[in-house]
Amino acid sequence: MIFFSRGSLADYAANMSSSLPPEDLVRQLESASGMQVYPHSIASADRRLFFLGRKGAEKFLGVLGPSSVSPEIEGKAETLWASGNLLTRVTGPRSSANAAALRKALPFLTPQTLGLKKSAGCGDRLGLATPGHVRAIRKSAMAPIFAQQSIRENARTGRTPQQVMDDALWGVLQEGWRDGFGADADHLKTTDDIDVCAAAGFTFYTFDPGEHVNNRAGTATPAEIQVMSETLPWDALETNPADLICSLADRPIGLDGFKFTMSREELMRAAAKYGRAVAHTAKMYRHLAQTMGSLPFELEMSVDETETVTSLAEHVYIAHELRRLGVRWVSLAPRYVGTFEKGVDYIGSLAEFRESFARHLAVARTFGPYKLSLHSGSDKFSVYPIAASLAGELIHLKTAGTSYLEALRAIATLDPALFRGIVAFAIEKYPVDRASYHVSADASRVPEIASWPDSRLPEILDDFHAREILHVNFGSVLQNERFRERFFSALNENEETYYQMLERHFDRHLSPFS
C-alpha cells in the first residue's frame, strides 16, 4: 500500500479539484506512476483521473480514483491511502479493451460526424502519426479525421480497422484533443467491408464503386452507347431510359450561377459510364443505413481512381440519380482534370483545374450542398489555394501516404543505414508495388545516393521519382522482417522527431484553407 500526504496528488484524485498547478500535477503523477506522463493527456471524469504515460519505449494508460469507483480498465491495480481516502491506481496496456473503456469514460475520444465543415483526413499507415496531425490541426480551421485507412492499406500494413481506430484514440488522448474528430473507413467496395468497419465504430464511409465505372463509354460510338444502356441494371436503378431522359435531357438545369442543358446523347453516355456505379452505391448505402441503425454516419462517394475525367454532365447524372434513390452523402470525389498522382504536386493546367472545379462545385451546391473531396490530396500544394478560395466550407482534403513519407524523412535522419536499405528495396520492388496506384515515376531517374553523405539523405524525399516509388512501397517495407522492427523502434524511441516533421509538413497542407 502506498501513502501520500495531504495536499498531494491523492487529494487531487480524490476530490477532482483543480487546486494543483498543471506542472505540479504532472510531476506528482510521474512520481506516483513511475512513468513519464504526457501532460496534455490528463483528463478527469466520474471521480477518476486518466493519463497516458511512457516507461522506456512502451506507453501505458494510467487511472487514479477512489477505490469505490470501478476503473473498468484492465491492468495492474495498486491501493493508495491519503488523507483518509482509499484510492486505486491502475496501470494498463494500450489495448483495444482499454480503448473501448476510455470511449465510455471520455466522450471526446469517440469519433463523430463532421457535417459540412471543411475537413481534412489525416491517414496514418503506421499508427504513430496522430500526435503530429493534432498539432497541425490545432493551428488550422479544418475539422479533422484522425482515423482513416482504406481496406487496401489495411491489407498491406497488416492492420485491422479496429487497430486503426484504437491507434487514433491513443494519439488523440496523448495530445489532449477535445474538439471532436471523424473516422473514415476509406475506399470500401463491398458490404463485408462495411460490416467490419461499422463494428469498429467508424463514422465516415467512403464508397469506391470504381470497378463498376465503364470507362469505355467516353469514347464509344452512339451505337455502342445504345447497347451499353440496354444492359444497365434498370431494376436496381429503379427507373428506365424513357423516364431518365424525361427528367434530365434537353431541358435547362439551373446550377449555381448558370444553366446547363444536357443532350440525350450526353445523358445516355453518362448513364452508360456511371449507371452501374450509382446502383452499387445505392445498394451499399442501404446496407450501411441498416447496419448503423440509429447511429449517426456520413457517406462519401469516390470515383477519383478511374481512367477518365468526370464531366459536368456525368457529375449532374450521378448527383441527380443518387438523390432520387434516397442516398444521402456529405462529400463526393469526382475524377478531376489533370493528374492527381500519389505524394506529389498536381500535374496539369491550374487554369483548367480552376474552371472545372468551379463547375463541379456548382453541381455540389445545387444537388446538396455537399463537399468536394480531393483524393490523393497529399502534397497538392498548387491546388489548395484554388480549392480553398472557391469552395469555402465545401471541401474535404484527404491525405494518407504523405505521413508515411515524413516517417521515412525521420528515418533518414535517425538511421541512415536503414534508410539506404529501404530506398534500394523500394526501387527493386517498384514494378510490383506500383500496380494498384496511379503513378508515373521512373526508377532509372532516382538519384544515386551511394556517394551521398548521410546528412543529404532526406533530400531524396523531395525528388519526384524517389517520392512516388517510396510512397507505393510502404506495404512491402512494413511486412519485411529486415526493416519492420528497426523502423518502428527508431520512430518510437525518437517520436518527437517524427511529430515535428509531421507538424511542419501538415502546416503546409492546412494553412491555405484557414
Coordinates of C-alpha atoms in Angstrom, one line a residue:
M1 CA 0.0 0.0 0.0
I2 CA 1.3 3.5 -0.9
F3 CA 0.7 6.5 1.3
F4 CA 0.5 10.2 0.2
S5 CA 0.4 13.3 2.4
R6 CA -2.3 15.9 2.5
G7 CA -2.1 18.4 -0.4
S8 CA -0.7 15.9 -2.7
L9 CA -1.8 14.2 -5.9
A10 CA -4.0 11.8 -3.9
D11 CA -6.2 14.7 -2.7
Y12 CA -6.5 15.9 -6.3
A13 CA -7.6 12.5 -7.4
A14 CA -10.0 12.1 -4.5
N15 CA -11.7 15.4 -4.9
M16 CA -11.0 16.2 -8.6
S17 CA -10.2 19.8 -7.7
S18 CA -8.1 22.0 -9.8
S19 CA -6.0 23.4 -7.0
L20 CA -2.8 21.8 -8.1
P21 CA -0.9 23.8 -10.8
P22 CA -0.5 21.8 -14.0
E23 CA 3.2 21.4 -13.7
D24 CA 2.8 20.1 -10.1
L25 CA 0.1 17.7 -11.2
V26 CA 2.3 16.2 -13.9
R27 CA 5.3 16.0 -11.6
Q28 CA 3.3 14.2 -8.9
L29 CA 1.7 11.9 -11.4
E30 CA 5.1 10.9 -12.7
S31 CA 6.3 10.3 -9.1
A32 CA 3.2 8.2 -8.3
S33 CA 3.3 6.2 -11.6
G34 CA 7.0 5.8 -12.3
M35 CA 6.3 7.0 -15.9
Q36 CA 7.0 10.0 -18.0
V37 CA 3.4 11.5 -18.2
Y38 CA 2.2 13.2 -21.4
P39 CA 0.8 16.5 -19.9
H40 CA -2.0 17.0 -22.4
S41 CA -3.3 13.5 -21.8
I42 CA -4.5 14.2 -18.3
A43 CA -8.3 14.1 -18.1
S44 CA -10.9 13.6 -15.3
A45 CA -14.3 12.0 -15.4
D46 CA -16.5 10.2 -12.8
R47 CA -14.1 11.0 -9.9
R48 CA -11.3 9.4 -11.8
L49 CA -8.1 10.8 -13.3
F50 CA -6.9 9.3 -16.6
F51 CA -3.5 9.9 -18.2
L52 CA -1.0 8.4 -20.7
G53 CA 2.5 7.6 -19.6
R54 CA 5.7 6.3 -21.0
K55 CA 8.2 3.9 -19.5
G56 CA 11.2 3.2 -21.8
A57 CA 9.8 2.6 -25.3
E58 CA 6.4 1.5 -24.0
K59 CA 3.3 3.6 -23.3
F60 CA 0.7 2.8 -20.7
L61 CA -2.7 4.0 -19.6
G62 CA -2.9 5.3 -16.0
V63 CA -6.1 5.7 -14.0
L64 CA -6.4 7.1 -10.4
G65 CA -9.5 7.3 -8.4
P66 CA -11.5 6.3 -5.3
S67 CA -11.5 2.6 -4.6
S68 CA -15.3 2.7 -4.5
V69 CA -15.4 3.6 -8.2
S70 CA -14.5 0.7 -10.5
P71 CA -12.0 1.9 -13.1
E72 CA -13.2 -0.7 -15.7
I73 CA -9.6 -0.7 -17.0
E74 CA -7.6 -3.9 -17.4
G75 CA -4.2 -3.7 -15.8
K76 CA -2.2 -3.8 -12.6
A77 CA -4.1 -2.3 -9.7
E78 CA -2.5 -0.8 -6.5
T79 CA -4.0 0.7 -3.4
L80 CA -3.1 4.2 -2.3
W81 CA -4.0 5.8 1.1
A82 CA -4.1 9.5 1.5
S83 CA -5.8 11.9 3.9
G84 CA -8.4 9.4 4.9
N85 CA -9.1 8.4 1.3
L86 CA -8.6 4.9 -0.1
L87 CA -7.6 5.2 -3.8
T88 CA -6.8 2.7 -6.5
R89 CA -4.3 3.3 -9.2
V90 CA -4.4 1.1 -12.3
T91 CA -1.6 0.9 -14.9
G92 CA -2.8 -0.8 -18.1
P93 CA -1.8 -1.6 -21.6
R94 CA -3.0 0.4 -24.7
S95 CA -5.3 -2.5 -25.5
S96 CA -8.5 -2.5 -27.6
A97 CA -10.5 -3.3 -24.4
N98 CA -9.0 -0.3 -22.6
A99 CA -9.6 1.9 -25.6
A100 CA -13.3 0.8 -25.5
A101 CA -13.5 1.7 -21.8
L102 CA -12.0 5.1 -22.4
R103 CA -14.5 5.9 -25.1
K104 CA -17.2 5.3 -22.5
A105 CA -15.5 7.4 -19.8
L106 CA -14.2 10.2 -22.0
P107 CA -16.7 11.1 -24.8
F108 CA -14.2 13.3 -26.7
L109 CA -12.4 10.1 -27.7
T110 CA -15.4 8.8 -29.6
P111 CA -15.4 9.8 -33.3
Q112 CA -18.3 11.8 -34.5
T113 CA -19.8 13.1 -37.8
L114 CA -18.4 16.4 -39.1
G115 CA -21.2 17.6 -41.4
L116 CA -20.5 20.4 -43.9
K117 CA -17.5 21.8 -42.0
K118 CA -14.4 21.9 -44.2
S119 CA -12.4 19.0 -43.2
A120 CA -9.1 17.1 -43.6
G121 CA -8.5 13.4 -43.5
C122 CA -5.1 12.5 -41.9
G123 CA -4.4 9.0 -42.9
D124 CA -1.8 7.1 -40.8
R125 CA -0.4 3.9 -42.1
L126 CA 1.8 3.3 -39.1
G127 CA -0.5 4.1 -36.2
L128 CA 2.0 6.6 -34.9
A129 CA 1.2 9.9 -36.7
T130 CA -1.9 11.3 -34.9
P131 CA 0.0 13.4 -32.3
G132 CA 1.7 15.2 -35.2
H133 CA -1.6 15.6 -37.0
V134 CA -3.2 17.1 -33.9
R135 CA -0.5 19.7 -33.5
A136 CA -1.1 20.9 -37.1
I137 CA -4.9 20.7 -36.9
R138 CA -4.8 22.9 -33.8
K139 CA -3.5 25.8 -35.8
S140 CA -6.0 25.3 -38.7
A141 CA -9.6 25.9 -39.4
M142 CA -10.2 22.3 -40.6
A143 CA -12.3 19.7 -38.9
P144 CA -10.1 16.6 -38.6
I145 CA -10.5 12.9 -39.4
F146 CA -7.8 11.2 -37.4
A147 CA -8.7 7.5 -38.0
Q148 CA -8.5 6.9 -41.7
Q149 CA -7.3 3.9 -43.7
S150 CA -8.5 2.0 -46.7
I151 CA -9.1 -1.7 -46.8
R152 CA -6.3 -2.0 -49.4
E153 CA -3.9 -0.2 -47.0
N154 CA -5.1 -2.4 -44.1
A155 CA -4.1 -5.5 -46.1
R156 CA -0.7 -4.1 -46.9
T157 CA 0.1 -2.9 -43.4
G158 CA -1.3 -5.9 -41.6
R159 CA -3.7 -3.7 -39.5
T160 CA -7.4 -4.1 -38.9
P161 CA -10.0 -1.3 -38.9
Q162 CA -10.2 -1.7 -35.1
Q163 CA -6.5 -1.1 -34.7
V164 CA -6.7 2.0 -36.9
M165 CA -9.5 3.3 -34.7
D166 CA -7.6 2.5 -31.5
D167 CA -4.3 3.9 -32.6
A168 CA -6.0 7.2 -33.4
L169 CA -7.6 7.2 -30.0
W170 CA -4.3 6.9 -28.2
G171 CA -2.9 9.8 -30.3
V172 CA -5.9 12.0 -29.5
L173 CA -5.6 11.2 -25.8
Q174 CA -1.8 11.9 -25.8
E175 CA -2.2 15.3 -27.3
G176 CA -5.4 16.2 -25.4
W177 CA -7.5 17.0 -28.5
R178 CA -11.0 17.8 -27.2
D179 CA -12.8 19.3 -30.2
G180 CA -14.1 16.2 -32.0
F181 CA -12.8 14.1 -34.9
G182 CA -14.1 11.8 -37.6
A183 CA -13.2 8.3 -38.5
D184 CA -13.0 7.4 -42.3
A185 CA -13.5 3.8 -43.5
D186 CA -11.9 4.6 -46.8
H187 CA -12.4 3.1 -50.2
L188 CA -14.9 0.5 -49.3
K189 CA -16.0 -1.8 -52.1
T190 CA -18.2 -4.5 -50.5
T191 CA -20.8 -4.9 -47.8
D192 CA -18.4 -7.1 -45.9
D193 CA -16.0 -4.0 -45.8
I194 CA -18.9 -2.0 -44.3
D195 CA -19.6 -4.6 -41.6
V196 CA -16.1 -4.8 -40.3
C197 CA -15.7 -1.0 -40.2
A198 CA -19.1 -0.4 -38.6
A199 CA -18.1 -2.9 -35.9
A200 CA -15.0 -0.8 -35.2
G201 CA -17.1 2.4 -34.8
F202 CA -16.3 4.3 -37.9
T203 CA -18.5 7.4 -38.6
F204 CA -17.5 8.3 -42.2
Y205 CA -17.7 5.8 -45.0
T206 CA -16.1 6.3 -48.4
F207 CA -17.6 4.1 -51.1
D208 CA -15.4 3.3 -54.1
P209 CA -17.5 1.9 -56.9
G210 CA -14.7 2.4 -59.4
E211 CA -14.9 -1.2 -60.6
H212 CA -18.4 -0.5 -61.8
V213 CA -17.5 2.5 -63.9
N214 CA -17.4 1.8 -67.7
N215 CA -14.5 4.0 -68.9
R216 CA -15.2 2.9 -72.5
A217 CA -18.4 4.9 -72.5
G218 CA -16.5 8.2 -73.0
T219 CA -15.2 7.3 -76.5
A220 CA -17.9 4.7 -77.6
T221 CA -19.9 5.2 -80.7
P222 CA -23.7 6.1 -80.4
A223 CA -24.5 2.5 -81.4
E224 CA -22.2 1.2 -78.7
I225 CA -23.8 3.5 -76.1
Q226 CA -27.2 2.2 -77.1
V227 CA -26.1 -1.4 -76.4
M228 CA -24.4 -0.3 -73.1
S229 CA -27.5 1.4 -71.9
E230 CA -29.8 -1.5 -72.7
T231 CA -27.7 -3.7 -70.4
L232 CA -27.7 -1.4 -67.4
P233 CA -29.3 -2.7 -64.2
W234 CA -32.5 -0.6 -64.6
D235 CA -34.3 -2.6 -61.9
A236 CA -31.7 -1.6 -59.4
L237 CA -31.7 2.0 -60.7
E238 CA -35.5 2.0 -60.2
T239 CA -36.1 3.8 -63.5
N240 CA -36.0 3.3 -67.2
P241 CA -34.4 5.1 -70.2
A242 CA -37.5 7.0 -71.1
D243 CA -38.1 8.3 -67.6
L244 CA -34.4 9.2 -67.2
I245 CA -34.5 11.1 -70.5
C246 CA -37.6 12.9 -69.4
S247 CA -36.1 14.0 -66.1
L248 CA -32.7 15.2 -67.3
A249 CA -32.3 15.6 -71.1
D250 CA -32.9 18.6 -73.3
R251 CA -34.0 21.0 -70.6
P252 CA -32.2 23.7 -68.7
I253 CA -30.8 22.6 -65.4
G254 CA -30.2 25.5 -63.0
L255 CA -26.8 25.2 -61.5
D256 CA -25.3 27.6 -59.1
G257 CA -24.7 30.7 -61.2
F258 CA -25.5 29.3 -64.6
K259 CA -27.8 27.0 -66.6
F260 CA -26.8 23.7 -68.2
T261 CA -28.6 21.7 -70.8
M262 CA -27.7 18.1 -71.3
S263 CA -28.4 16.4 -74.6
R264 CA -29.9 12.9 -74.8
E265 CA -26.6 11.6 -76.1
E266 CA -24.6 13.1 -73.2
L267 CA -27.1 11.8 -70.7
M268 CA -27.1 8.2 -72.0
R269 CA -23.3 8.3 -72.3
A270 CA -23.2 9.4 -68.6
A271 CA -25.6 6.6 -67.6
A272 CA -23.6 4.1 -69.6
K273 CA -20.4 5.2 -67.8
Y274 CA -21.7 5.6 -64.2
G275 CA -25.1 3.8 -64.1
R276 CA -23.7 0.6 -62.5
A277 CA -21.6 2.7 -60.1
V278 CA -24.7 4.5 -59.0
A279 CA -26.6 1.3 -58.5
H280 CA -23.8 -0.2 -56.5
T281 CA -23.5 2.9 -54.3
A282 CA -27.2 2.8 -53.6
K283 CA -27.0 -0.9 -52.6
M284 CA -24.1 -0.2 -50.3
Y285 CA -25.7 2.8 -48.8
R286 CA -28.9 0.9 -47.9
H287 CA -26.8 -1.8 -46.3
L288 CA -24.8 0.8 -44.3
A289 CA -28.0 2.5 -43.1
Q290 CA -29.4 -0.8 -41.9
T291 CA -26.2 -1.7 -40.3
M292 CA -25.8 1.6 -38.5
G293 CA -29.4 1.8 -37.3
S294 CA -29.8 4.8 -35.1
L295 CA -26.1 5.6 -35.0
P296 CA -25.0 8.7 -37.0
F297 CA -22.9 8.3 -40.1
E298 CA -21.7 10.1 -43.2
L299 CA -21.1 8.9 -46.7
E300 CA -18.6 9.9 -49.4
M301 CA -18.8 8.6 -52.9
S302 CA -15.5 8.4 -54.7
V303 CA -14.9 7.9 -58.4
D304 CA -11.5 9.5 -58.5
E305 CA -9.4 6.4 -59.2
T306 CA -10.8 5.9 -62.7
E307 CA -9.3 6.3 -66.1
T308 CA -11.3 9.2 -67.5
V309 CA -12.3 12.6 -66.2
T310 CA -15.8 13.1 -64.7
S311 CA -17.5 15.6 -67.0
L312 CA -20.1 18.2 -65.8
A313 CA -22.9 16.1 -67.4
E314 CA -21.7 13.0 -65.6
H315 CA -21.5 14.7 -62.3
V316 CA -25.1 16.0 -62.7
Y317 CA -26.2 12.5 -63.6
I318 CA -24.5 11.0 -60.5
A319 CA -25.9 13.5 -58.1
H320 CA -29.4 13.5 -59.6
E321 CA -29.7 9.7 -59.5
L322 CA -28.2 9.2 -56.1
R323 CA -30.6 11.8 -54.7
R324 CA -33.6 10.2 -56.5
L325 CA -32.6 6.8 -55.0
G326 CA -32.6 8.2 -51.5
V327 CA -28.9 8.2 -50.9
R328 CA -27.6 11.0 -48.6
W329 CA -24.0 11.9 -48.8
V330 CA -21.7 14.6 -47.4
S331 CA -18.9 14.6 -50.0
L332 CA -18.1 13.4 -53.4
A333 CA -14.8 12.9 -55.2
P334 CA -15.0 13.1 -59.0
R335 CA -12.1 12.3 -61.3
Y336 CA -10.8 15.8 -61.8
V337 CA -9.0 17.2 -64.9
G338 CA -5.2 16.9 -64.8
T339 CA -3.4 14.3 -62.7
F340 CA -3.5 13.6 -59.0
E341 CA -0.6 11.2 -58.5
K342 CA 0.4 9.9 -55.1
G343 CA 2.6 12.0 -52.9
V344 CA 3.5 14.7 -55.5
D345 CA 2.0 18.0 -56.6
Y346 CA -0.8 18.4 -59.2
I347 CA 0.2 17.8 -62.8
G348 CA -1.7 19.8 -65.4
S349 CA -3.1 23.3 -66.1
L350 CA -4.1 25.1 -63.0
A351 CA -6.4 27.4 -65.0
E352 CA -8.2 24.4 -66.4
F353 CA -8.5 22.9 -63.0
R354 CA -9.9 26.1 -61.6
E355 CA -12.6 26.3 -64.3
S356 CA -13.5 22.6 -63.9
F357 CA -13.5 22.7 -60.1
A358 CA -15.8 25.7 -60.1
R359 CA -18.3 23.8 -62.3
H360 CA -18.2 20.7 -60.1
L361 CA -18.8 23.0 -57.2
A362 CA -21.9 24.4 -58.8
V363 CA -23.3 20.8 -59.0
A364 CA -22.4 20.2 -55.4
R365 CA -24.2 23.3 -54.2
T366 CA -27.2 22.6 -56.4
F367 CA -27.8 19.0 -55.6
G368 CA -26.6 19.1 -52.0
P369 CA -25.0 21.1 -50.7
Y370 CA -22.1 18.6 -50.2
K371 CA -18.3 18.9 -50.1
L372 CA -16.0 18.2 -53.0
S373 CA -13.3 15.8 -51.9
L374 CA -9.7 16.0 -53.0
H375 CA -8.5 12.4 -53.0
S376 CA -4.8 11.7 -53.4
G377 CA -4.7 15.1 -51.8
S378 CA -1.2 14.8 -50.3
D379 CA 1.2 17.4 -51.4
K380 CA -1.1 19.1 -54.0
F381 CA 0.2 22.5 -52.8
S382 CA -0.6 24.3 -56.1
V383 CA -4.2 23.2 -56.0
Y384 CA -5.0 24.1 -52.3
P385 CA -5.4 27.9 -52.8
I386 CA -7.7 27.4 -55.7
A387 CA -9.9 24.9 -53.9
A388 CA -9.9 26.9 -50.7
S389 CA -10.9 30.2 -52.4
L390 CA -13.7 28.7 -54.5
A391 CA -15.2 26.1 -52.1
G392 CA -15.2 27.8 -48.8
E393 CA -16.5 25.2 -46.3
L394 CA -17.5 22.7 -49.0
I395 CA -14.1 21.0 -49.2
H396 CA -12.6 17.8 -47.9
L397 CA -8.9 17.1 -48.2
K398 CA -7.8 13.5 -48.0
T399 CA -4.2 12.6 -47.3
A400 CA -2.6 9.3 -46.4
G401 CA 0.8 8.4 -47.8
T402 CA 2.5 11.7 -47.1
S403 CA 2.6 10.9 -43.4
Y404 CA 4.5 7.7 -44.2
L405 CA 6.9 9.7 -46.3
E406 CA 7.6 12.0 -43.4
A407 CA 8.3 8.9 -41.3
L408 CA 10.9 8.0 -43.9
R409 CA 12.3 11.5 -43.7
A410 CA 12.7 10.9 -39.9
I411 CA 14.3 7.5 -40.6
A412 CA 16.8 9.1 -43.0
T413 CA 17.9 11.4 -40.1
L414 CA 17.7 8.8 -37.3
D415 CA 19.1 5.6 -39.0
P416 CA 20.7 6.5 -42.4
A417 CA 21.8 2.8 -43.0
L418 CA 18.3 1.6 -42.6
F419 CA 17.0 4.3 -44.9
R420 CA 19.6 3.4 -47.6
G421 CA 18.4 -0.2 -47.5
I422 CA 14.7 0.9 -47.8
V423 CA 15.5 3.1 -50.9
A424 CA 17.3 0.2 -52.6
F425 CA 14.5 -2.2 -51.7
A426 CA 11.8 0.2 -53.0
I427 CA 13.5 0.6 -56.4
E428 CA 13.7 -3.2 -56.7
K429 CA 10.1 -3.7 -55.8
Y430 CA 8.6 -0.8 -57.7
P431 CA 7.4 -2.8 -60.7
V432 CA 5.2 -4.9 -58.4
D433 CA 4.2 -2.2 -55.8
R434 CA 3.0 0.3 -58.4
A435 CA 0.3 -2.0 -59.8
S436 CA -2.7 -0.6 -58.0
Y437 CA -1.6 3.1 -57.8
H438 CA -1.7 5.9 -60.3
V439 CA 2.0 6.9 -60.5
S440 CA 4.4 7.7 -63.3
A441 CA 7.8 7.6 -61.5
D442 CA 10.7 6.2 -63.5
A443 CA 13.1 4.1 -61.3
S444 CA 16.0 4.9 -63.6
R445 CA 15.7 8.5 -62.7
V446 CA 16.0 8.2 -59.0
P447 CA 19.2 9.9 -57.8
E448 CA 22.1 7.6 -56.9
I449 CA 22.6 8.1 -53.2
A450 CA 25.5 5.7 -52.6
S451 CA 28.0 8.6 -52.6
W452 CA 25.8 11.0 -50.7
P453 CA 26.8 11.8 -47.1
D454 CA 24.2 10.8 -44.5
S455 CA 23.3 14.5 -44.0
R456 CA 21.9 14.7 -47.5
L457 CA 19.7 11.6 -47.4
P458 CA 16.4 13.5 -46.5
E459 CA 16.8 15.4 -49.8
I460 CA 15.8 12.4 -51.8
L461 CA 12.3 12.7 -50.4
D462 CA 12.0 15.9 -52.4
D463 CA 12.7 14.1 -55.7
F464 CA 9.5 13.3 -57.8
H465 CA 10.6 9.8 -58.8
A466 CA 12.0 8.7 -55.5
R467 CA 9.0 10.1 -53.6
E468 CA 6.4 8.2 -55.6
I469 CA 8.4 4.9 -55.5
L470 CA 8.9 5.2 -51.7
H471 CA 5.2 6.1 -51.4
V472 CA 3.9 2.9 -53.0
N473 CA 6.5 0.7 -51.3
F474 CA 5.1 1.1 -47.8
G475 CA 3.4 -2.3 -47.6
S476 CA 6.4 -4.2 -48.8
V477 CA 8.6 -2.4 -46.2
L478 CA 6.3 -2.8 -43.3
Q479 CA 5.9 -6.6 -44.0
N480 CA 9.6 -7.2 -44.4
E481 CA 11.4 -8.5 -41.3
R482 CA 14.6 -6.8 -42.4
F483 CA 13.1 -3.4 -41.9
R484 CA 9.9 -3.6 -39.7
E485 CA 11.3 -3.8 -36.1
R486 CA 14.2 -1.4 -36.7
F487 CA 11.8 1.0 -38.5
F488 CA 9.3 1.2 -35.7
S489 CA 12.0 1.2 -33.0
A490 CA 13.6 4.3 -34.4
L491 CA 10.3 6.2 -34.6
N492 CA 9.1 5.1 -31.2
E493 CA 12.4 6.0 -29.5
N494 CA 12.5 9.4 -31.2
E495 CA 8.8 10.2 -31.5
E496 CA 9.3 14.0 -31.2
T497 CA 11.5 14.0 -34.3
Y498 CA 8.6 12.4 -36.3
Y499 CA 5.9 14.7 -34.7
Q500 CA 7.8 17.8 -35.5
M501 CA 8.3 16.8 -39.1
L502 CA 4.6 15.9 -39.4
E503 CA 3.5 19.2 -37.9
R504 CA 5.7 21.2 -40.2
H505 CA 4.5 19.2 -43.3
F506 CA 0.8 19.4 -42.4
D507 CA 1.1 23.1 -41.7
R508 CA 1.8 23.5 -45.4
H509 CA -1.2 21.3 -46.3
L510 CA -3.7 23.1 -44.0
S511 CA -2.7 26.7 -43.9
P512 CA -4.2 27.5 -47.4
F513 CA -7.6 26.6 -46.0
S514 CA -7.5 28.8 -43.0

